[in-house]
mmCIF file of C-alpha atoms in Angstrom:
data_model
loop_
_atom_site.group_PDB
_atom_site.id
_atom_site.type_symbol
_atom_site.label_atom_id
_atom_site.label_comp_id
_atom_site.label_asym_id
_atom_site.label_seq_id
_atom_site.Cartn_x
_atom_site.Cartn_y
_atom_site.Cartn_z
ATOM 1 C CA MET A 1 18.118 15.950 -69.904
ATOM 2 C CA ASP A 2 15.841 14.737 -72.970
ATOM 3 C CA ILE A 3 12.480 13.980 -72.268
ATOM 4 C CA VAL A 4 11.053 11.411 -74.694
ATOM 5 C CA ASP A 5 7.428 10.517 -73.875
ATOM 6 C CA LEU A 6 5.115 11.721 -70.921
ATOM 7 C CA GLY A 7 1.967 9.995 -72.044
ATOM 8 C CA ALA A 8 0.126 7.703 -69.646
ATOM 9 C CA LEU A 9 2.334 5.100 -68.228
ATOM 10 C CA ALA A 10 1.300 1.435 -69.436
ATOM 11 C CA ILE A 11 0.760 -0.686 -66.178
ATOM 12 C CA THR A 12 1.558 -3.861 -65.999
ATOM 13 C CA ARG A 13 -0.403 -6.186 -63.579
ATOM 14 C CA ARG A 14 1.895 -7.432 -60.898
ATOM 15 C CA ASN A 15 1.843 -10.493 -58.728
ATOM 16 C CA GLY A 16 3.747 -9.814 -55.661
ATOM 17 C CA SER A 17 6.592 -11.793 -56.158
ATOM 18 C CA GLU A 18 8.572 -8.799 -57.781
ATOM 19 C CA PRO A 19 11.842 -7.695 -55.849
ATOM 20 C CA ILE A 20 12.680 -4.823 -54.237
ATOM 21 C CA ARG A 21 16.290 -4.560 -54.802
ATOM 22 C CA THR A 22 19.461 -2.640 -54.920
ATOM 23 C CA GLY A 23 21.585 -3.775 -57.535
ATOM 24 C CA ARG A 24 21.311 -7.255 -57.567
ATOM 25 C CA GLU A 25 20.685 -7.600 -54.200
ATOM 26 C CA SER A 26 16.580 -8.168 -53.334
ATOM 27 C CA VAL A 27 15.984 -6.505 -49.784
ATOM 28 C CA SER A 28 12.066 -7.594 -50.027
ATOM 29 C CA THR A 29 9.269 -7.994 -52.522
ATOM 30 C CA LEU A 30 6.242 -6.339 -53.460
ATOM 31 C CA GLY A 31 4.000 -8.768 -51.552
ATOM 32 C CA GLU A 32 5.855 -7.980 -48.508
ATOM 33 C CA PHE A 33 5.312 -4.070 -49.191
ATOM 34 C CA TRP A 34 1.270 -4.717 -50.001
ATOM 35 C CA SER A 35 1.367 -6.571 -46.589
ATOM 36 C CA TRP A 36 2.930 -3.753 -44.855
ATOM 37 C CA ALA A 37 1.037 -0.847 -46.372
ATOM 38 C CA CYS A 38 -2.405 -2.462 -47.127
ATOM 39 C CA SER A 39 -3.320 -4.693 -44.568
ATOM 40 C CA ASN A 40 -5.561 -2.609 -42.598
ATOM 41 C CA LEU A 41 -8.800 -3.137 -45.020
ATOM 42 C CA ALA A 42 -11.313 -1.547 -42.493
ATOM 43 C CA SER A 43 -9.210 2.004 -42.944
ATOM 44 C CA ASN A 44 -11.152 4.396 -45.041
ATOM 45 C CA THR A 45 -8.940 4.306 -47.860
ATOM 46 C CA MET A 46 -8.225 0.592 -48.027
ATOM 47 C CA ARG A 47 -11.919 -0.243 -47.672
ATOM 48 C CA GLY A 48 -12.812 2.139 -50.608
ATOM 49 C CA VAL A 49 -10.164 0.585 -52.608
ATOM 50 C CA LEU A 50 -11.481 -2.993 -51.862
ATOM 51 C CA ALA A 51 -15.138 -2.081 -52.327
ATOM 52 C CA GLU A 52 -14.173 -0.940 -55.914
ATOM 53 C CA TYR A 53 -12.092 -4.026 -56.589
ATOM 54 C CA LEU A 54 -15.298 -6.259 -55.191
ATOM 55 C CA VAL A 55 -17.671 -4.458 -57.530
ATOM 56 C CA ALA A 56 -15.313 -4.411 -60.693
ATOM 57 C CA THR A 57 -14.873 -8.224 -59.778
ATOM 58 C CA ALA A 58 -18.532 -8.958 -59.562
ATOM 59 C CA LEU A 59 -19.100 -6.905 -62.967
ATOM 60 C CA GLY A 60 -16.065 -8.807 -64.890
ATOM 61 C CA GLY A 61 -13.935 -5.365 -64.962
ATOM 62 C CA ALA A 62 -11.376 -6.669 -62.829
ATOM 63 C CA ALA A 63 -9.078 -8.091 -65.323
ATOM 64 C CA GLY A 64 -6.826 -5.098 -65.616
ATOM 65 C CA THR A 65 -5.242 -2.619 -62.879
ATOM 66 C CA ARG A 66 -7.396 0.048 -61.023
ATOM 67 C CA THR A 67 -6.942 3.623 -62.755
ATOM 68 C CA GLU A 68 -6.679 6.019 -60.054
ATOM 69 C CA TRP A 69 -8.188 9.439 -60.719
ATOM 70 C CA ASP A 70 -10.427 8.534 -63.472
ATOM 71 C CA SER A 71 -13.640 10.106 -64.000
ATOM 72 C CA VAL A 72 -15.389 6.851 -62.987
ATOM 73 C CA ASP A 73 -14.387 4.222 -60.637
ATOM 74 C CA ILE A 74 -15.099 1.158 -63.143
ATOM 75 C CA ARG A 75 -15.826 0.696 -66.696
ATOM 76 C CA THR A 76 -17.609 -2.830 -67.342
ATOM 77 C CA PRO A 77 -17.097 -5.026 -70.588
ATOM 78 C CA GLU A 78 -20.908 -3.861 -71.477
ATOM 79 C CA GLY A 79 -19.541 -0.277 -71.619
ATOM 80 C CA TRP A 80 -21.255 0.656 -68.304
ATOM 81 C CA CYS A 81 -19.744 3.467 -66.341
ATOM 82 C CA VAL A 82 -19.975 2.727 -62.603
ATOM 83 C CA GLU A 83 -19.162 4.854 -59.370
ATOM 84 C CA VAL A 84 -18.497 2.906 -56.330
ATOM 85 C CA LYS A 85 -18.629 4.376 -52.796
ATOM 86 C CA SER A 86 -18.321 2.725 -49.637
ATOM 87 C CA ALA A 87 -19.007 3.146 -45.720
ATOM 88 C CA ALA A 88 -19.020 0.955 -42.690
ATOM 89 C CA TYR A 89 -20.111 1.133 -39.037
ATOM 90 C CA LEU A 90 -16.934 -0.088 -37.774
ATOM 91 C CA GLN A 91 -13.606 2.191 -37.938
ATOM 92 C CA SER A 92 -9.907 0.910 -37.371
ATOM 93 C CA TRP A 93 -9.715 3.193 -34.169
ATOM 94 C CA ALA A 94 -11.512 2.814 -30.894
ATOM 95 C CA GLN A 95 -15.012 4.072 -31.175
ATOM 96 C CA SER A 96 -17.738 4.799 -28.681
ATOM 97 C CA GLN A 97 -20.567 3.881 -30.653
ATOM 98 C CA PRO A 98 -20.620 2.687 -34.476
ATOM 99 C CA SER A 99 -20.444 5.328 -37.368
ATOM 100 C CA GLU A 100 -23.386 6.903 -38.815
ATOM 101 C CA ILE A 101 -23.672 5.855 -42.379
ATOM 102 C CA SER A 102 -23.270 8.450 -45.209
ATOM 103 C CA PHE A 103 -21.674 8.383 -48.779
ATOM 104 C CA SER A 104 -20.359 11.117 -50.861
ATOM 105 C CA ILE A 105 -22.426 11.736 -53.892
ATOM 106 C CA ALA A 106 -21.082 14.910 -55.031
ATOM 107 C CA PRO A 107 -21.007 15.951 -58.682
ATOM 108 C CA ALA A 108 -17.203 16.707 -59.772
ATOM 109 C CA SER A 109 -15.153 17.690 -62.491
ATOM 110 C CA GLY A 110 -13.919 15.166 -64.705
ATOM 111 C CA TRP A 111 -10.359 13.874 -65.484
ATOM 112 C CA ASP A 112 -9.137 11.720 -68.106
ATOM 113 C CA ALA A 113 -6.059 9.821 -66.910
ATOM 114 C CA GLN A 114 -5.129 8.887 -70.465
ATOM 115 C CA THR A 115 -4.623 12.432 -71.636
ATOM 116 C CA GLY A 116 -4.053 14.482 -68.585
ATOM 117 C CA THR A 117 -6.915 16.857 -69.451
ATOM 118 C CA ALA A 118 -9.593 17.696 -67.147
ATOM 119 C CA SER A 119 -13.218 18.822 -67.789
ATOM 120 C CA ALA A 120 -14.402 21.724 -66.234
ATOM 121 C CA ASP A 121 -18.208 20.478 -66.123
ATOM 122 C CA VAL A 122 -19.211 19.331 -62.426
ATOM 123 C CA LEU A 123 -21.529 16.541 -62.763
ATOM 124 C CA ARG A 124 -22.110 12.872 -62.179
ATOM 125 C CA ARG A 125 -20.606 11.049 -64.776
ATOM 126 C CA ALA A 126 -21.531 7.233 -64.042
ATOM 127 C CA ASP A 127 -24.470 5.461 -65.166
ATOM 128 C CA VAL A 128 -24.748 3.852 -61.793
ATOM 129 C CA TYR A 129 -23.816 4.203 -58.235
ATOM 130 C CA VAL A 130 -22.969 1.056 -56.153
ATOM 131 C CA PHE A 131 -22.920 2.155 -52.516
ATOM 132 C CA CYS A 132 -20.976 -0.708 -50.544
ATOM 133 C CA LEU A 133 -21.941 -0.930 -46.767
ATOM 134 C CA LEU A 134 -19.863 -2.985 -44.521
ATOM 135 C CA HIS A 135 -22.754 -3.825 -42.148
ATOM 136 C CA HIS A 136 -20.771 -5.922 -39.766
ATOM 137 C CA LEU A 137 -20.979 -4.657 -36.418
ATOM 138 C CA ASP A 138 -18.644 -7.226 -34.241
ATOM 139 C CA LYS A 139 -15.010 -5.663 -34.105
ATOM 140 C CA GLN A 140 -13.764 -9.154 -32.976
ATOM 141 C CA THR A 141 -15.063 -10.943 -35.945
ATOM 142 C CA LEU A 142 -14.860 -8.057 -38.877
ATOM 143 C CA ASN A 143 -13.340 -9.399 -41.857
ATOM 144 C CA PRO A 144 -13.744 -7.206 -44.897
ATOM 145 C CA LEU A 145 -12.668 -10.218 -47.183
ATOM 146 C CA ASP A 146 -15.927 -11.927 -45.966
ATOM 147 C CA LEU A 147 -18.545 -10.971 -48.614
ATOM 148 C CA ASP A 148 -21.312 -12.010 -46.065
ATOM 149 C CA GLN A 149 -20.357 -8.859 -44.329
ATOM 150 C CA TRP A 150 -21.148 -6.686 -47.102
ATOM 151 C CA THR A 151 -24.329 -5.260 -48.545
ATOM 152 C CA PHE A 152 -24.763 -3.332 -51.762
ATOM 153 C CA HIS A 153 -27.353 -0.638 -52.886
ATOM 154 C CA VAL A 154 -27.649 0.154 -56.569
ATOM 155 C CA LEU A 155 -28.896 3.129 -58.154
ATOM 156 C CA PRO A 156 -28.933 4.618 -61.537
ATOM 157 C CA THR A 157 -27.398 8.091 -61.507
ATOM 158 C CA ARG A 158 -30.349 9.886 -62.906
ATOM 159 C CA VAL A 159 -32.159 9.332 -59.745
ATOM 160 C CA LEU A 160 -29.535 11.376 -57.881
ATOM 161 C CA ASP A 161 -29.483 14.048 -60.346
ATOM 162 C CA GLU A 162 -33.409 14.321 -60.087
ATOM 163 C CA ARG A 163 -33.680 13.818 -56.377
ATOM 164 C CA CYS A 164 -30.450 15.259 -54.850
ATOM 165 C CA LYS A 165 -29.195 17.376 -57.431
ATOM 166 C CA GLY A 166 -25.832 19.508 -56.231
ATOM 167 C CA GLN A 167 -26.127 17.437 -52.924
ATOM 168 C CA LYS A 168 -22.614 16.128 -51.696
ATOM 169 C CA THR A 169 -23.364 13.424 -49.257
ATOM 170 C CA ILE A 170 -26.248 10.943 -48.438
ATOM 171 C CA ARG A 171 -27.114 9.461 -45.319
ATOM 172 C CA LEU A 172 -28.189 5.586 -45.598
ATOM 173 C CA SER A 173 -31.826 6.400 -44.486
ATOM 174 C CA SER A 174 -32.277 8.919 -47.385
ATOM 175 C CA LEU A 175 -30.599 6.817 -49.526
ATOM 176 C CA GLU A 176 -33.121 4.039 -48.903
ATOM 177 C CA ARG A 177 -35.861 6.293 -49.415
ATOM 178 C CA LEU A 178 -34.761 6.599 -53.132
ATOM 179 C CA SER A 179 -35.340 2.769 -53.703
ATOM 180 C CA PRO A 180 -32.156 1.475 -54.650
ATOM 181 C CA LEU A 181 -31.783 -2.157 -55.648
ATOM 182 C CA ARG A 182 -30.494 -3.606 -52.482
ATOM 183 C CA THR A 183 -28.285 -7.151 -53.090
ATOM 184 C CA GLU A 184 -25.570 -9.126 -51.637
ATOM 185 C CA PHE A 185 -22.389 -9.656 -53.836
ATOM 186 C CA ARG A 186 -23.702 -12.905 -55.578
ATOM 187 C CA ASP A 187 -26.440 -10.668 -57.252
ATOM 188 C CA LEU A 188 -24.628 -7.346 -57.711
ATOM 189 C CA HIS A 189 -24.082 -7.856 -61.538
ATOM 190 C CA THR A 190 -27.684 -8.641 -62.112
ATOM 191 C CA ALA A 191 -28.619 -5.038 -60.121
ATOM 192 C CA VAL A 192 -26.252 -3.046 -61.849
ATOM 193 C CA ALA A 193 -27.288 -4.479 -65.378
ATOM 194 C CA THR A 194 -30.944 -3.792 -64.329
ATOM 195 C CA CYS A 195 -29.946 0.124 -63.707
ATOM 196 C CA ALA A 196 -27.996 0.217 -66.659
ATOM 197 C CA THR A 197 -30.482 -1.021 -69.087
ATOM 198 C CA SER A 198 -32.812 1.200 -67.244
ATOM 199 C CA ILE A 199 -30.879 3.856 -69.132
ATOM 200 C CA HIS A 200 -29.192 2.382 -72.303
ATOM 201 C CA GLY A 201 -31.930 -0.135 -72.938
ATOM 202 C CA SER A 202 -31.066 -3.771 -73.683
#
């Protein structure tokens, strides 16, 4: 078997109409697969991906495709590196009470998706963290696509490094004590810009 190129795949953005086929026969579409696999937006995995997309959309960084396992979640047109974390009070499964809110803030080794190489340095690589809280409390009306059901807390990474060092998770109450910028979706870009420029300058 001759292997020609094992570099990073060039990912083309798809629209959902692409056929899933055998020979010339179409058996389904990519959109149908998406509906089957991704409709539960309240699951931890899909909520996290949706949160990344919402932040990328607000920051003008959603034109391409998501890069899984990159060292940061979003790279903006301005060059800001943004890490996105999500949490919710309501889960897909039956609950006796709303979930306690905590976010992962663990430093990690880095991975370059283009070269397939890892960095042994364990640190937080983003300039800014955006903590996305799906704050809605009624399961009958929960809709992660409704931006009014989300609250965003934005914090420069240096604050986590100074105040939380090697800490792996942070509760909402502790996060609020760090004085993040709390914002709705419409003002998210402004909040991230404020935190990013406090690091890099205007």
